[in-house]
XYZ file of C-alpha atoms in Angstrom:
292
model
C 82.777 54.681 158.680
C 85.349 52.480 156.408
C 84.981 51.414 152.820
C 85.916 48.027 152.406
C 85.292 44.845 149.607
C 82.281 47.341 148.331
C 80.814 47.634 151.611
C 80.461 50.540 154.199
C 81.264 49.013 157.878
C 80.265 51.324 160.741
C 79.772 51.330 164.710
C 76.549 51.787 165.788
C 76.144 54.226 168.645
C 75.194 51.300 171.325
C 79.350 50.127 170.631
C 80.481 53.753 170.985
C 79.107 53.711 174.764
C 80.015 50.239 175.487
C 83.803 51.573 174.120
C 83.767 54.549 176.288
C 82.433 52.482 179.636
C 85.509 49.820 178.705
C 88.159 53.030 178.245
C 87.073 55.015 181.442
C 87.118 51.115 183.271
C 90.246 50.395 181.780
C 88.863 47.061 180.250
C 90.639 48.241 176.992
C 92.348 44.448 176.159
C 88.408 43.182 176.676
C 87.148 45.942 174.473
C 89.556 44.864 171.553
C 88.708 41.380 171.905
C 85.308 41.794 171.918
C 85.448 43.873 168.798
C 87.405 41.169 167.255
C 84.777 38.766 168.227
C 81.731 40.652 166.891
C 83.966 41.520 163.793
C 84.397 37.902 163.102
C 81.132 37.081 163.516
C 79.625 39.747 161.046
C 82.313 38.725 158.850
C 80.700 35.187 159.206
C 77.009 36.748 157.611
C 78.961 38.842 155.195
C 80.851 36.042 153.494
C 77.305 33.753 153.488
C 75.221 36.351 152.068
C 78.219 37.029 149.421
C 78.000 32.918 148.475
C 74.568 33.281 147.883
C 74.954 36.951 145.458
C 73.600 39.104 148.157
C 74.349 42.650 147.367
C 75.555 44.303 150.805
C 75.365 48.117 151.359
C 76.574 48.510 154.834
C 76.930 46.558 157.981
C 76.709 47.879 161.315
C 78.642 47.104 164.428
C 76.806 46.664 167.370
C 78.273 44.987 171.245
C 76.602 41.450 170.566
C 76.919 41.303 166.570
C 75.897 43.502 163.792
C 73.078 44.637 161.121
C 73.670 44.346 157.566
C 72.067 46.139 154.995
C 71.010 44.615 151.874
C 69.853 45.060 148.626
C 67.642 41.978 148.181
C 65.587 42.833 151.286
C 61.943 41.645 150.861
C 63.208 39.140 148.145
C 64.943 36.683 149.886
C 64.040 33.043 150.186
C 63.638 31.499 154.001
C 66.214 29.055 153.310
C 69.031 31.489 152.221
C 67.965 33.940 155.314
C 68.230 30.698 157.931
C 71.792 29.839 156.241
C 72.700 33.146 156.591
C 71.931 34.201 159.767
C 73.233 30.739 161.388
C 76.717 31.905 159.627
C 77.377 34.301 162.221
C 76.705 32.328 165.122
C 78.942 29.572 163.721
C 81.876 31.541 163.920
C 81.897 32.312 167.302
C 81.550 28.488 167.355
C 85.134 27.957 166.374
C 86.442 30.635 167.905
C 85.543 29.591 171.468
C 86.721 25.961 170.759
C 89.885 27.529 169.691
C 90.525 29.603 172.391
C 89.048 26.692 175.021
C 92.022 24.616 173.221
C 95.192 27.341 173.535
C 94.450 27.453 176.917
C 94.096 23.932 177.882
C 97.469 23.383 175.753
C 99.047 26.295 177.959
C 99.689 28.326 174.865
C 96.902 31.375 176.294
C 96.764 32.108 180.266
C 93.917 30.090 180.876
C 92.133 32.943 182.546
C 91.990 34.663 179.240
C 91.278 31.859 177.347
C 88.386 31.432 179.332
C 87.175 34.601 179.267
C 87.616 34.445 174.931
C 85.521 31.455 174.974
C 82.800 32.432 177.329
C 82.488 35.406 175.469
C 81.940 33.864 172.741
C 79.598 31.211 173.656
C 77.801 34.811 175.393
C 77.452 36.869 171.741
C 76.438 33.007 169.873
C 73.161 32.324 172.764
C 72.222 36.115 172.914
C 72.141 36.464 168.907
C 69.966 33.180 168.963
C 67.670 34.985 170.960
C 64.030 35.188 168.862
C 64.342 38.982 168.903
C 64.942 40.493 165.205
C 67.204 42.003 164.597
C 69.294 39.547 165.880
C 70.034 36.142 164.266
C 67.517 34.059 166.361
C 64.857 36.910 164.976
C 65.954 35.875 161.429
C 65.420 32.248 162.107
C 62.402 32.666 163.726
C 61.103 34.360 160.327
C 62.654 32.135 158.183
C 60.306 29.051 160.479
C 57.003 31.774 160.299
C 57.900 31.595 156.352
C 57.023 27.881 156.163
C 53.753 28.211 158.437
C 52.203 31.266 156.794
C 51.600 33.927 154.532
C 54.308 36.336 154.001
C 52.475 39.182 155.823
C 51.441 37.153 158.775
C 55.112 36.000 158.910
C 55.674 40.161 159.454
C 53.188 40.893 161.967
C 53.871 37.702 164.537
C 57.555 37.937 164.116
C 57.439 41.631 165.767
C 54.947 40.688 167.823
C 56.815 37.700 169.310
C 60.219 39.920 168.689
C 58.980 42.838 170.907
C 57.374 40.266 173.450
C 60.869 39.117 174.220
C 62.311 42.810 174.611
C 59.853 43.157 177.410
C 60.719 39.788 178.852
C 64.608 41.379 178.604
C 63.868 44.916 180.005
C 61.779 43.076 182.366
C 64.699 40.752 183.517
C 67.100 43.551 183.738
C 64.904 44.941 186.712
C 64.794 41.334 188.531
C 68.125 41.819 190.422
C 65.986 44.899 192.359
C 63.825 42.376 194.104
C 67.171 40.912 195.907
C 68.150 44.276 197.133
C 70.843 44.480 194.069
C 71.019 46.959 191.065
C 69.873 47.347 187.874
C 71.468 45.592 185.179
C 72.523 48.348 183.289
C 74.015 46.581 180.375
C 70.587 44.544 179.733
C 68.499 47.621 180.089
C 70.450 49.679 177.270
C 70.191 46.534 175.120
C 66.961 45.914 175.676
C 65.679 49.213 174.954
C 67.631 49.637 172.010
C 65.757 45.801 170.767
C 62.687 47.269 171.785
C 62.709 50.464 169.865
C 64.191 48.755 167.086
C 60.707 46.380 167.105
C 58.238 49.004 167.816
C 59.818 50.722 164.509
C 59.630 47.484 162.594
C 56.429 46.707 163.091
C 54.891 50.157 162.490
C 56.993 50.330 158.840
C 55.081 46.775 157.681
C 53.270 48.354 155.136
C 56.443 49.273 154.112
C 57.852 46.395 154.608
C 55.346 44.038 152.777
C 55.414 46.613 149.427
C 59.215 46.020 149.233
C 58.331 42.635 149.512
C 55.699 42.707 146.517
C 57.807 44.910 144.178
C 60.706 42.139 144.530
C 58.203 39.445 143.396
C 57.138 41.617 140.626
C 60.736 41.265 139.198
C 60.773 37.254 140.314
C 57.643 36.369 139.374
C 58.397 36.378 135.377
C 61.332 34.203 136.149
C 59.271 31.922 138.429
C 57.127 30.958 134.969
C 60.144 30.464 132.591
C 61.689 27.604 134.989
C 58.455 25.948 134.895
C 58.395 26.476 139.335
C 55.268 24.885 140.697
C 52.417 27.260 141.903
C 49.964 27.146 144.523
C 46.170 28.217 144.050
C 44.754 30.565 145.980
C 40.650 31.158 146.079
C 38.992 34.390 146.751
C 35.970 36.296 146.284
C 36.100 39.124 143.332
C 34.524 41.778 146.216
C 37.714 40.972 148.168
C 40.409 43.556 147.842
C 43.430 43.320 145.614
C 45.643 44.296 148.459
C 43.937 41.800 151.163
C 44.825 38.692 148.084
C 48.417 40.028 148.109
C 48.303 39.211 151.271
C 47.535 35.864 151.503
C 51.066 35.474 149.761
C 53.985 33.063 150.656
C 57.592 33.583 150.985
C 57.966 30.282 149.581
C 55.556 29.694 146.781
C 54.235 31.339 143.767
C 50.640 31.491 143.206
C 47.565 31.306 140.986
C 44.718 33.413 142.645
C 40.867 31.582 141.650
C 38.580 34.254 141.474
C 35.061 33.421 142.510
C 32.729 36.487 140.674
C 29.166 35.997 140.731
C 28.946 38.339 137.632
C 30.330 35.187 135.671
C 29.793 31.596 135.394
C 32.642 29.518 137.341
C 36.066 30.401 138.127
C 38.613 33.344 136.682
C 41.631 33.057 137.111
C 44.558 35.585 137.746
C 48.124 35.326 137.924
C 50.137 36.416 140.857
C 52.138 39.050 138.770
C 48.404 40.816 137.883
C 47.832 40.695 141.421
C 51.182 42.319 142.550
C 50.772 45.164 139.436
C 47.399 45.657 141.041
C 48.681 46.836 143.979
C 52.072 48.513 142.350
C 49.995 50.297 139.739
C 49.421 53.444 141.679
C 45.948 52.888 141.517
C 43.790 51.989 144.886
C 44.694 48.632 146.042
C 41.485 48.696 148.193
C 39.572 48.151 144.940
C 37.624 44.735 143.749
C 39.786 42.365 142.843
C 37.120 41.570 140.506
C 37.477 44.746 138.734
C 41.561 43.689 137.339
C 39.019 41.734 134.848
C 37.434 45.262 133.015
């Protein structure tokens, strides 16, 4: 693990195998140029998320990209995730078309050339898979953002996310029904996307808290720029946590209370809601009862 612009950089174990297989193979010019590539294309999301103010704790190296760690996690908006994420992919945009151009000027061996560009174009389609962790995962979230509630956006992205790791695991066994092996390469990778869903989608209560303590802290800010709100209408027997819920990513909201122990509707901000459920109190409790 290095130290570098404020930022811990690692290799994940995955890259450590994939590095040994390439040494005992004697791929080692294909190793370095793949770390290059993956480098590059971390560096892409690193530099985006930096633009934007992110604060980065460590990134992790993995064969087909990386996993940053960050300190706005749960607080970010949809459009800043999508910008980021596409960042990455981008890069191995231009590095392909670079390398498809020294070789067709005779500068590269065009053997290698074409091997730097197909790799490339190779790490760009797999990240833009819809599997989080990987960059298609975080688009596919950022799109869930803008047709649902924030915790719905959780539970159908690792749903979906893990449905495509068993479409991947499941692919890596097709090449047994010609009589061929296993592709080993797509199994390991698979499993590790697998695991790494299963994991994310039994930490969403997690998940969705980090998410409400950030809006705690952006909700005050939300009211002095005069952002507009959507309402929200519940019942007061509902629970506080279940109206937390029914938060977006993208809006702020005023929650309508509907309490037949009063005449017409109270109303509650989205800050008393999010205390509510931050207060150490039971968020299974009335909503009806932040009134008393």
């Amino acid at each position: 693990m290095i130290k570098w612009k404020g930022i811990r950089w690692s290799i994940h174990p995955l890259f450590v195998i994939v590095m040994l297989a390439s040494a005992v193979t004697g791929y080692f010019a294909e190793l370095l140029t793949l770390f290059i590539i993956v480098f590059v294309h971390e560096l892409g999301h690193v530099v985006a998320a930096k633009g934007f103010g992110w604060t980065i704790r460590e990134v992790k190296l993995l064969p087909f990209g990386g996993v940053a760690e960050v300190e706005e996690a749960g607080g970010i908006s949809a459009k800043e995730d999508a910008i980021v994420a596409i960042a990455g992919p981008l890069q191995n945009v231009w590095m392909g078309a670079l390398a498809w151009g020294l070789g067709a000027a005779g500068i590269w061996d065009e053997a290698w050339a074409h091997y730097v560009s197909g790799a490339n174009l190779m790490i760009a389609l797999f990240n833009l898979l819809p599997i989080y962790p990987l960059d298609g995962g975080k688009l596919l979230q950022a799109l869930l953002s803008y047709m649902m509630n924030y915790y719905r956006m959780l539970v159908w992205s690792a749903r979906l996310s893990l449905a495509f790791s068993v479409l991947m695991l499941a692919a890596a066994f097709l090449p047994l029904l010609g009589g061929k092996g296993i592709q080993l390469n797509l199994l390991i990778v698979g499993s590790f996307l697998f695991l790494s869903n299963w994991t994310y989608h039994r930490n969403i209560p997690y998940l969705f808290y980090r998410f409400l303590t950030h809006r705690s802290n952006a909700v005050s800010g939300a009211a002095d720029s005069g952002k507009p709100v959507s309402p929200i209408i519940v019942s007061g027997t509902q629970s506080i946590l279940s109206v937390a819920r029914l938060f977006s990513r993208e809006r702020y909201h005023l929650v309508y209370v509907m309490d037949p122990a009063s005449s017409g509707l109270l109303v509650l901000t989205e800050g008393r809601i999010v205390e509510g459920c931050l207060s150490g109190y039971s968020p299974h409790r009335a909503v009806s009862e932040l009134f008393s």
